[in-house]
Short mmCIF file of C-alpha atoms in Angstrom, two decimals:
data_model
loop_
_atom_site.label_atom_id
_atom_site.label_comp_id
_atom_site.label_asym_id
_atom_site.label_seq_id
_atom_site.Cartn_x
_atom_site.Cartn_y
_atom_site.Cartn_z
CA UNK A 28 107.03 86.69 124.85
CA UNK A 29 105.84 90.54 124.16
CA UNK A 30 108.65 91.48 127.05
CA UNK A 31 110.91 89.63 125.14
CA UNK A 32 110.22 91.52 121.74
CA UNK A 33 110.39 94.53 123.63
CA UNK A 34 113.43 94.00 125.39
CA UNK A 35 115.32 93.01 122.38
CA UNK A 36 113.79 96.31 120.82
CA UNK A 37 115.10 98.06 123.30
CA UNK A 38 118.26 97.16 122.07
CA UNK A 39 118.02 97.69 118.74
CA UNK A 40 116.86 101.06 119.37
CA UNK A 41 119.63 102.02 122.12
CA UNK A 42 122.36 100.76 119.23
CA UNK A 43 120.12 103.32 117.21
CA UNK A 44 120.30 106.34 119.06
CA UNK A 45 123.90 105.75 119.79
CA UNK A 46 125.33 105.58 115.62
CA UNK A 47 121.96 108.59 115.29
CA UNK A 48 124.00 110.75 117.87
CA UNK A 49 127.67 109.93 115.75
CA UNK A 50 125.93 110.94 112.68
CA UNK A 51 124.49 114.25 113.85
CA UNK A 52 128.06 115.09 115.06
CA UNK A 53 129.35 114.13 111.48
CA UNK A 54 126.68 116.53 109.91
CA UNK A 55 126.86 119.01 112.19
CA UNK A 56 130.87 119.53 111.85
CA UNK A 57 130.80 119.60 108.33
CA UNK A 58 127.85 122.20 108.43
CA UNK A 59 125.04 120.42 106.40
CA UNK A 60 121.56 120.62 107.49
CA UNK A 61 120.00 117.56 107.93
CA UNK A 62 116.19 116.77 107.68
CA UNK A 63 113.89 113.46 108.14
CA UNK A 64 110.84 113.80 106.23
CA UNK A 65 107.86 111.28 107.26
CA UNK A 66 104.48 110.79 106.57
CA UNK A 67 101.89 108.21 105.26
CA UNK A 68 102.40 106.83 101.64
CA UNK A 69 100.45 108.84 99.23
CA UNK A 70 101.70 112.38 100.98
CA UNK A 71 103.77 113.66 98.22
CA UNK A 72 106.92 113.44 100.10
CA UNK A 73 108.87 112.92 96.77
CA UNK A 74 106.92 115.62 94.84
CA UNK A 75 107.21 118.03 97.87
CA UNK A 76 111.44 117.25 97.98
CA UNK A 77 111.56 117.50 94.16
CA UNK A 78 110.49 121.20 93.81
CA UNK A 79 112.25 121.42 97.49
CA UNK A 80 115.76 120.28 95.61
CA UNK A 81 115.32 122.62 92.53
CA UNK A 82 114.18 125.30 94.18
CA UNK A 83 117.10 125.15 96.57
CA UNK A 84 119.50 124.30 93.61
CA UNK A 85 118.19 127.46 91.90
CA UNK A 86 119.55 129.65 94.51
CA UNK A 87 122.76 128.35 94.91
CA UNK A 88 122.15 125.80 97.57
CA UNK A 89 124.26 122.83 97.42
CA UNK A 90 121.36 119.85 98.25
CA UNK A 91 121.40 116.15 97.80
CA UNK A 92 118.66 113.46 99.09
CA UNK A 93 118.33 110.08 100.30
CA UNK A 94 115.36 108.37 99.57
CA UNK A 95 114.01 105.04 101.24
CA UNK A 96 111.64 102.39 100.15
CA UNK A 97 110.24 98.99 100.84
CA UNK A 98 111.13 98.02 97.14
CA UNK A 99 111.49 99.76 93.82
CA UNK A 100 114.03 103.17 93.44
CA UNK A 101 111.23 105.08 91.47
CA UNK A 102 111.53 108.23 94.06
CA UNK A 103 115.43 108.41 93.44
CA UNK A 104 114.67 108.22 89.80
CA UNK A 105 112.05 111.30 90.35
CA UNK A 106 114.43 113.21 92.63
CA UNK A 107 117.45 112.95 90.59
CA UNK A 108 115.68 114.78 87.81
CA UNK A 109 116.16 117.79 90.04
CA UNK A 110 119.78 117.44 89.13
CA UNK A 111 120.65 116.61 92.88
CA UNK A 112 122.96 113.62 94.23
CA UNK A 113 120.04 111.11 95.38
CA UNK A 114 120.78 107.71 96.25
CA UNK A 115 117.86 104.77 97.12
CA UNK A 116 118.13 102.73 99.69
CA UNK A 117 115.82 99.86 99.69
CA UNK A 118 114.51 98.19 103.43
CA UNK A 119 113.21 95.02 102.01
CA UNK A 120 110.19 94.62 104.24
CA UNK A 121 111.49 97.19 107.12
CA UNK A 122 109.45 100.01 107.40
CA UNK A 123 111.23 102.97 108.51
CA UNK A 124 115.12 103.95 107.90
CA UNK A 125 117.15 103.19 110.45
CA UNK A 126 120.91 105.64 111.38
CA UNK A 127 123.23 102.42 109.66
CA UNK A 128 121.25 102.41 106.45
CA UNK A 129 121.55 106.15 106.31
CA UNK A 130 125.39 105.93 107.36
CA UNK A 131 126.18 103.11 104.81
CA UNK A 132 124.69 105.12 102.35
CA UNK A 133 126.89 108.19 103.07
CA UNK A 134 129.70 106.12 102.33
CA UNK A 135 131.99 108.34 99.81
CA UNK A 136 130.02 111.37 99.64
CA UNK A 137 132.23 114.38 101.28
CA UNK A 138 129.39 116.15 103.50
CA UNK A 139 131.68 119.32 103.83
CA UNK A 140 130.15 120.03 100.70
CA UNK A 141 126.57 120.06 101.26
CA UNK A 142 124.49 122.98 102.94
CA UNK A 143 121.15 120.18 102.68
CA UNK A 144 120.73 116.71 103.17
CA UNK A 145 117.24 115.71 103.08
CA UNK A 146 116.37 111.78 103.83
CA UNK A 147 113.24 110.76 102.96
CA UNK A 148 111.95 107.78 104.97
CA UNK A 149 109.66 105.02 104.22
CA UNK A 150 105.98 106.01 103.96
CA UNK A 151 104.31 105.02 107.53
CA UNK A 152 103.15 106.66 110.22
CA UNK A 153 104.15 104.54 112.83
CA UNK A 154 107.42 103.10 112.14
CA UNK A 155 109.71 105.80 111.76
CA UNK A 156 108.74 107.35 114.78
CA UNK A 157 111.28 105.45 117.05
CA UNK A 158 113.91 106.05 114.68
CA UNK A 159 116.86 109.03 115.21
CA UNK A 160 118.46 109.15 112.34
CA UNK A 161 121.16 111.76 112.93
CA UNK A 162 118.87 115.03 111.72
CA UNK A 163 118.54 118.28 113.19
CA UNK A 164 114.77 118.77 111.87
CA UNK A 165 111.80 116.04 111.80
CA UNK A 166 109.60 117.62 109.31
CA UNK A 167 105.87 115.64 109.33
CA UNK A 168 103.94 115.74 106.61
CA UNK A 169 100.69 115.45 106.13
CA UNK A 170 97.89 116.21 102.90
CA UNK A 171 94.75 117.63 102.59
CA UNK A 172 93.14 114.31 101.51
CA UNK A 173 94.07 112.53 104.48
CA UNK A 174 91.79 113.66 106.69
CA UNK A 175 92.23 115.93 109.30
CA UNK A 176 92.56 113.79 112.64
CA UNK A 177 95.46 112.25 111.58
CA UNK A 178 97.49 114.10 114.15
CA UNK A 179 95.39 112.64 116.64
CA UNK A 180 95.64 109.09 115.79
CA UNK A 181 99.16 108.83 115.22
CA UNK A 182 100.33 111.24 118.28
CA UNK A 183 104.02 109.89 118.45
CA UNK A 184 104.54 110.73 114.73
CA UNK A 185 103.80 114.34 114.68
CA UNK A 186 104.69 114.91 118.36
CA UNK A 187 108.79 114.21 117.31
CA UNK A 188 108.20 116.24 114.31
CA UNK A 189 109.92 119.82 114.71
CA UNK A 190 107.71 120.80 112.02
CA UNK A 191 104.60 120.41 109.79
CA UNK A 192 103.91 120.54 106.50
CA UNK A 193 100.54 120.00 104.57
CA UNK A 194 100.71 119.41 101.28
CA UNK A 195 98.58 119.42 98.02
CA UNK A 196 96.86 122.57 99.14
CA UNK A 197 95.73 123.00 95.76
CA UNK A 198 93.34 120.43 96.16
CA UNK A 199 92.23 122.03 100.07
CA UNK A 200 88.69 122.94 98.67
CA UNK A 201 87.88 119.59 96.60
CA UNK A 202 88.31 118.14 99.69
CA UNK A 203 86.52 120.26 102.32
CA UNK A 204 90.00 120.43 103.87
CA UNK A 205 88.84 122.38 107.47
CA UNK A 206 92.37 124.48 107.71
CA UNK A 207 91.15 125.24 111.59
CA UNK A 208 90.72 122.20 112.10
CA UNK A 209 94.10 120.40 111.17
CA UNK A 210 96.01 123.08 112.93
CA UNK A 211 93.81 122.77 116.42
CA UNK A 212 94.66 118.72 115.84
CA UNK A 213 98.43 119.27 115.45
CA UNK A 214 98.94 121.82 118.09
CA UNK A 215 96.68 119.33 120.50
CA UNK A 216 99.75 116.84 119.50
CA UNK A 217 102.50 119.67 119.40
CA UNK A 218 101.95 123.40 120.65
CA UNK A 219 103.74 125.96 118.59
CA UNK A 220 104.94 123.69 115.98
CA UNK A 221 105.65 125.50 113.19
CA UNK A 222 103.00 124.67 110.11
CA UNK A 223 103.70 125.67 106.56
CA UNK A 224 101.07 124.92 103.81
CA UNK A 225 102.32 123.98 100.47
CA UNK A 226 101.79 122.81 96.92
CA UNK A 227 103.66 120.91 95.14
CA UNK A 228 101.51 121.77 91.90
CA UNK A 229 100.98 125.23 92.41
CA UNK A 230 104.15 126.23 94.12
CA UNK A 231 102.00 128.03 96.95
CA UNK A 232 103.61 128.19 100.82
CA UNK A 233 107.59 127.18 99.25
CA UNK A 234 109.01 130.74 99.99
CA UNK A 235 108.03 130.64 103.53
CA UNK A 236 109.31 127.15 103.42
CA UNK A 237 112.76 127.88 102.04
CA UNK A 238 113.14 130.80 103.86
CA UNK A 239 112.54 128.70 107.28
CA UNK A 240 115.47 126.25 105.88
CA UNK A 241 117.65 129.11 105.09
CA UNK A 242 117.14 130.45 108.49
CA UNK A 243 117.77 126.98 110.46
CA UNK A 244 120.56 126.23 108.13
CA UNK A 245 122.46 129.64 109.82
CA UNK A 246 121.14 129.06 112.72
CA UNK A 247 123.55 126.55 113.69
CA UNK B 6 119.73 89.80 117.67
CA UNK B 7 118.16 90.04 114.80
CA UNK B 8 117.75 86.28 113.96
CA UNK B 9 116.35 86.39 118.07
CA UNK B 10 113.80 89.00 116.66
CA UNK B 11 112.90 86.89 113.79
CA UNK B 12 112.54 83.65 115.54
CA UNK B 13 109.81 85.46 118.34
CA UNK B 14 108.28 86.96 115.54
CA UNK B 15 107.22 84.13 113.92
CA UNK B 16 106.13 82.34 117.05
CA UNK B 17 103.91 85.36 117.51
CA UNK B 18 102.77 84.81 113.60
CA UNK B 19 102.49 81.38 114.41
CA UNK B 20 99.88 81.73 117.29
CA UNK B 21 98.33 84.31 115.80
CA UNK B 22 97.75 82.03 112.74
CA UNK B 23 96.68 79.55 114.64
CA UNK B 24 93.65 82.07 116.48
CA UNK B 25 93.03 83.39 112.82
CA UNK B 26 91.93 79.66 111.66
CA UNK B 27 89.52 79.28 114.84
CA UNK B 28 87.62 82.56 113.74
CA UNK B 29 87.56 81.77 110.58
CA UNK B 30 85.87 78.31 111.46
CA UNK B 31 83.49 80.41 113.69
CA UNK B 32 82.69 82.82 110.78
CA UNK B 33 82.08 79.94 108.50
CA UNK B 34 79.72 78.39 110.78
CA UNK B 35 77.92 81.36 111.80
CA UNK B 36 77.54 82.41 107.83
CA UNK B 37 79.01 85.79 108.39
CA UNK B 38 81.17 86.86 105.52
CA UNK B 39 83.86 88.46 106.92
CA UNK B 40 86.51 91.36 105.36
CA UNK B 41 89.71 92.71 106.59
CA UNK B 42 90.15 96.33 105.01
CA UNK B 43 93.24 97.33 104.92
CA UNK B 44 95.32 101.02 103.48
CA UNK B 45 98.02 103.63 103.96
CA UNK B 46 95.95 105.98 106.37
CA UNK B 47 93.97 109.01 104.62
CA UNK B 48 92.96 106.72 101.85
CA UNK B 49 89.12 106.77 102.76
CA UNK B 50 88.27 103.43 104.19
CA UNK B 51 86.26 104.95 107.23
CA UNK B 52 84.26 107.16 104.08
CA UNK B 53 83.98 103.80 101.62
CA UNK B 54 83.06 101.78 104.66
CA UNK B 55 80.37 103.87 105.93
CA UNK B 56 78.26 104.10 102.71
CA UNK B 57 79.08 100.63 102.27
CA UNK B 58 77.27 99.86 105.74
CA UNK B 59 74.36 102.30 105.12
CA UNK B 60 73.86 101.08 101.40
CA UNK B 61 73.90 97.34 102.76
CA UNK B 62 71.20 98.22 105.43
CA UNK B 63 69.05 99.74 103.28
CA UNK B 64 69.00 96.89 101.01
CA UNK B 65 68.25 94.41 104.72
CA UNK B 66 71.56 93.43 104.95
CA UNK B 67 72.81 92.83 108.38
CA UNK B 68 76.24 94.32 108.51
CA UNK B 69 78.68 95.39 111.57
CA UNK B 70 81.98 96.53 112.44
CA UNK B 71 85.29 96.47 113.75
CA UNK B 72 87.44 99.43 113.48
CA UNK B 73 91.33 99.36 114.25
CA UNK B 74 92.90 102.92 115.36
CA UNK B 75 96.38 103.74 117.22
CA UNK B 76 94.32 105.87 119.12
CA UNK B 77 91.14 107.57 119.52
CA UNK B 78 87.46 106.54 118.64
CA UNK B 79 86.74 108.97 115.82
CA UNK B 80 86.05 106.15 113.07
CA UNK B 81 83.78 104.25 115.00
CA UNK B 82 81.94 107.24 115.80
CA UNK B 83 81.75 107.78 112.44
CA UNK B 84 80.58 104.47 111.40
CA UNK B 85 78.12 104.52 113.82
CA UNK B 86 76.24 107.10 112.03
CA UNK B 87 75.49 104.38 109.67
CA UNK B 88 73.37 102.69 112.63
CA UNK B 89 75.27 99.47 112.12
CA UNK B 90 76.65 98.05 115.40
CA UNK B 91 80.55 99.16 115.67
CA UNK B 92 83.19 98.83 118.16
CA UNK B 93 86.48 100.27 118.32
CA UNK B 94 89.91 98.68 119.19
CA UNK B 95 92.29 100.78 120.43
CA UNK B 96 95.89 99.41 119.36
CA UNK B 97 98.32 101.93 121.58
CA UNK B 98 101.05 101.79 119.83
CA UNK B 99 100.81 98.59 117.29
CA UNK B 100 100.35 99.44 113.90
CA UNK B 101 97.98 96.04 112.97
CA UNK B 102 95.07 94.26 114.04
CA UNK B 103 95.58 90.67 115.38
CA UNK B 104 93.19 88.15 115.77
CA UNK B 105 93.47 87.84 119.57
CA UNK B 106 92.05 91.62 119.64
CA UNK B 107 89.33 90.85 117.00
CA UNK B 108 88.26 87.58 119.46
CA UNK B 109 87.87 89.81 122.58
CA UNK B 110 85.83 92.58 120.78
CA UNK B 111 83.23 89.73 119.16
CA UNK B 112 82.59 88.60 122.95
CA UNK B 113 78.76 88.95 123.02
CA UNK B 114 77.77 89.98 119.62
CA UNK B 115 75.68 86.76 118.34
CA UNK B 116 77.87 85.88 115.05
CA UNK B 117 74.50 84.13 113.60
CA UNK B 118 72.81 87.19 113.24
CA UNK B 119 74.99 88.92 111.34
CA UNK B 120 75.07 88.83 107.44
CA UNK B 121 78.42 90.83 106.53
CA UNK B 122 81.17 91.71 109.58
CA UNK B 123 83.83 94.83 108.51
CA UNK B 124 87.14 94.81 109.89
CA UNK B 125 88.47 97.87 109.39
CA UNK B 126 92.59 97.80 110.38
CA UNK B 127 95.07 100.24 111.29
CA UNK B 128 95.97 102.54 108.68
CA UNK B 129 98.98 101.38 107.84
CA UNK B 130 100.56 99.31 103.86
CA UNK B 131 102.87 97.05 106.10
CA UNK B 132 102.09 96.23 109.37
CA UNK B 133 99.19 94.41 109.18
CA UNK B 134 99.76 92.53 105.96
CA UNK B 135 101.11 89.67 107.78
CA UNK B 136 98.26 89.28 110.54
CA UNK B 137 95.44 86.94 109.58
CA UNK B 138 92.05 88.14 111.05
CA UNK B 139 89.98 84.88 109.95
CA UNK B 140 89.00 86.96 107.25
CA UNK B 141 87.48 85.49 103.82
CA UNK B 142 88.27 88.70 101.92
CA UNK B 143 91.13 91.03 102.35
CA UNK B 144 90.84 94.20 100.90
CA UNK B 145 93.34 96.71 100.07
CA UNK B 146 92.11 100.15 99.43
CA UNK B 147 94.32 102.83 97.25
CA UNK B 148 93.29 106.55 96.63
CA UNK B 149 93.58 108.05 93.26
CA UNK B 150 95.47 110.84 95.53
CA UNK B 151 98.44 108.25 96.83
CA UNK B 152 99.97 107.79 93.39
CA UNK B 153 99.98 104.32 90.70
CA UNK B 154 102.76 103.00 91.97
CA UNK B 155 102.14 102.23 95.83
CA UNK B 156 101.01 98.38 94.32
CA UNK B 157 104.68 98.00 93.56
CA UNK B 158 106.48 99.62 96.65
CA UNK B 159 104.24 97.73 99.08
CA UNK B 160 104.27 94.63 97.08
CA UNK B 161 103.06 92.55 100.30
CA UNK B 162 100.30 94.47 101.20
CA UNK B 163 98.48 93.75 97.72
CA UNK B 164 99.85 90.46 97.32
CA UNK B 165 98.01 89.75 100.25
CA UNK B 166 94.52 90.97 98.97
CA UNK B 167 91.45 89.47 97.48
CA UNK B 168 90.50 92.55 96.14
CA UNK B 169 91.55 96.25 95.03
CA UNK B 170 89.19 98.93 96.13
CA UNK B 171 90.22 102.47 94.28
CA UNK B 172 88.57 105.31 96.54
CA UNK B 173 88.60 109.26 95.75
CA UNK B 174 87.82 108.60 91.95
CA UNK B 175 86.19 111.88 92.43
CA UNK B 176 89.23 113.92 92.34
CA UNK B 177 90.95 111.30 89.82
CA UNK B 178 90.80 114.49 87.53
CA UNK B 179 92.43 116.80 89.86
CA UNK B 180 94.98 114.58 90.39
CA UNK B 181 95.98 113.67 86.99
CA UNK B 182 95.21 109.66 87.88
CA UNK B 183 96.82 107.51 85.54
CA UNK B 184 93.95 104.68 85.35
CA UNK B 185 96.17 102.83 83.49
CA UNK B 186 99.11 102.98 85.02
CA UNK B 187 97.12 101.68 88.56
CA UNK B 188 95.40 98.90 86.63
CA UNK B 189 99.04 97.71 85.67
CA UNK B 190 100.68 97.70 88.91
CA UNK B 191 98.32 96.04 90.23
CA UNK B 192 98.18 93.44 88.30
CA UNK B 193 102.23 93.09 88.34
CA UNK B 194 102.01 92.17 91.80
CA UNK B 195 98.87 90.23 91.80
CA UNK B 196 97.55 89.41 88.33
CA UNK B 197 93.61 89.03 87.67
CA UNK B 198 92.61 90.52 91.13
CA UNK B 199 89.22 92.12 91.29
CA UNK B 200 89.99 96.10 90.97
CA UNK B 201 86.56 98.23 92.45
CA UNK B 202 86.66 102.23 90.93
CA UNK B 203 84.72 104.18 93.91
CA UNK B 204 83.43 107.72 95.11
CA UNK B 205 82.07 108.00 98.24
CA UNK B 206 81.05 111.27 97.70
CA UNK B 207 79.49 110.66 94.30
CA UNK B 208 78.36 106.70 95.12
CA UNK B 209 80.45 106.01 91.59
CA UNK B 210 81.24 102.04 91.82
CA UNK B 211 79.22 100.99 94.72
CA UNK B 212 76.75 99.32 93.04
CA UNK B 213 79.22 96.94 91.66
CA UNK B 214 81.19 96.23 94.96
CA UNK B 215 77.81 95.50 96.66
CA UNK B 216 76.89 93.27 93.64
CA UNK B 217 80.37 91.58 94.59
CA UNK B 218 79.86 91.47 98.45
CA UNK B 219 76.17 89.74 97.95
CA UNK B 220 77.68 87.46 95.53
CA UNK B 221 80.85 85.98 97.93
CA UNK B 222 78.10 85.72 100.69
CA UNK B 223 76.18 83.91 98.53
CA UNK B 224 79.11 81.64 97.12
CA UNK B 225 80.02 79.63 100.09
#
């Protein structure tokens, strides 16, 4: 029965990678940046992407999001008071975002004129993992409540991240966050991964991180 | 395909359901009460569940546990501290407990003896919604850091529960916690269920939930 399941996964995953690999030729010809942002519910994904969008917005970047859920579109609500183009797509059930819900969704939006397209997936740490969905960066995030092994027990998750970024700093010393720690658990996972510490709330560690998107946006 | 997918799936669910009921007979006999804990990861059930062991020994209860991971042994480590007895199941991969893994890891513990059993599952708000563990009591734990409305984008996951355990209240100020808010979704997606306000740092709320715990081992 399991080599059934995972045969027939197999599949699914295979059809995957093969509409992931037409999308990232779609964004890369019309010169948008794409990222995947995953983590565990509770992160601040959507609070991290808001001041992400308005910041960008600010300085004449041309961003838009797409934001998935099990159920409800209260993150596209949230993002679209940035003033971006945000659509919602709902899984139902599914926990991660898979390349034909992001494709469908893309549906009448002309990418040529985006510089950003940020999708943010389903909060889970597992799911998502398996899942290309066309981007050029896999940015895993992680907060300083969460403890900081999570690296090491979900290895797949940050290991096909191309970058890291802890949020609510701001609360780092309420906590006990141990900064030494976290990194020695990611780069276990990860060595050299790029690691930017942010918050949300304070607006600490965003000019580093804009200044990394600017950078991998010309570095196409 | 995926009507093939489905159609294992359930025979999975099916057998897995079937396993559940056998433990739970087993529990019931033995006079065990038996919980299934489940969150997002980083929400603090290794923290709650460690003070909940220690506080339960000190009082002569009889209490062990279970502890789900992807990988590594960390949390039982951790639990172990409590001096309860605590094993660890190692998942690889699959982001749930099922009750064929909880059956092999009870081999040779004498269920008799045993006042209170912890399971403690993956971290995860949708796998493991749908796996029966033969548990009486299914809690699902939310942190005052993961925002009020995870109740309504993992509807399932709290559908599913017995009872609402609220951890971190001691940073419910730094975090601008909407009480209210919580209590509300909640109760949209399952109306009347017992909601628990806890610190492990500060003990807030324990006494109550152990209050609780005595009284469902006492109500069978």
């Amino acid at each position: 029965m399991t080599t059934r399941i995972v045969e027939l996964r197999q599949g699914i995953l295979k059809k995957n990678d093969e509409l992931a690999r037409e999308l990232r030729g779609r964004f890369e010809a019309a010169g948008v940046l794409v990222l995947n942002l995953v983590s565990s519910p509770g992160t601040g994904k959507t609070e991290f992407l808001q001041l992400t969008l308005k910041e960008l917005r600010e300085r004449g970047g041309r961003a838009a999001a797409l934001v998935g859920d099990l159920e409800t579109d209260n993150d596209a609500r949230r993002l679209a008071a940035s003033g971006a183009p945000v659509r919602q797509i709902n899984t139902h059930g599914i926990c991660h975002l898979e390349a034909e819900m992001v494709r469908k969704q893309l549906e009448g939006w002309e990418l040529g004129e985006l510089d950003y397209l940020f999708i943010e997936n389903v909060g889970n740490l597992v799911c998502p993992s398996s899942y290309d969905l066309g981007e050029r960066i896999r940015v895993a995030l992680l907060s300083v409540t969460e403890g900081e092994d999570k690296p090491l027990k979900y290895p797949t998750m940050f290991n096909s991240a191309d970058a890291v970024v802890i949020t609510k700093m701001d609360l780092a010393e309420a906590v006990e966050f141990n900064r030494a720690e976290a990194h020695r658990n990611i780069g276990a996972v990860r060595p050299g991964i790029r690691i930017f510490e942010t918050s949300a709330k304070t607006g600490a560690g965003m000019e580093e991180w804009l200044e990394f998107l600017k950078e991998q946006r010309g570095a196409r």
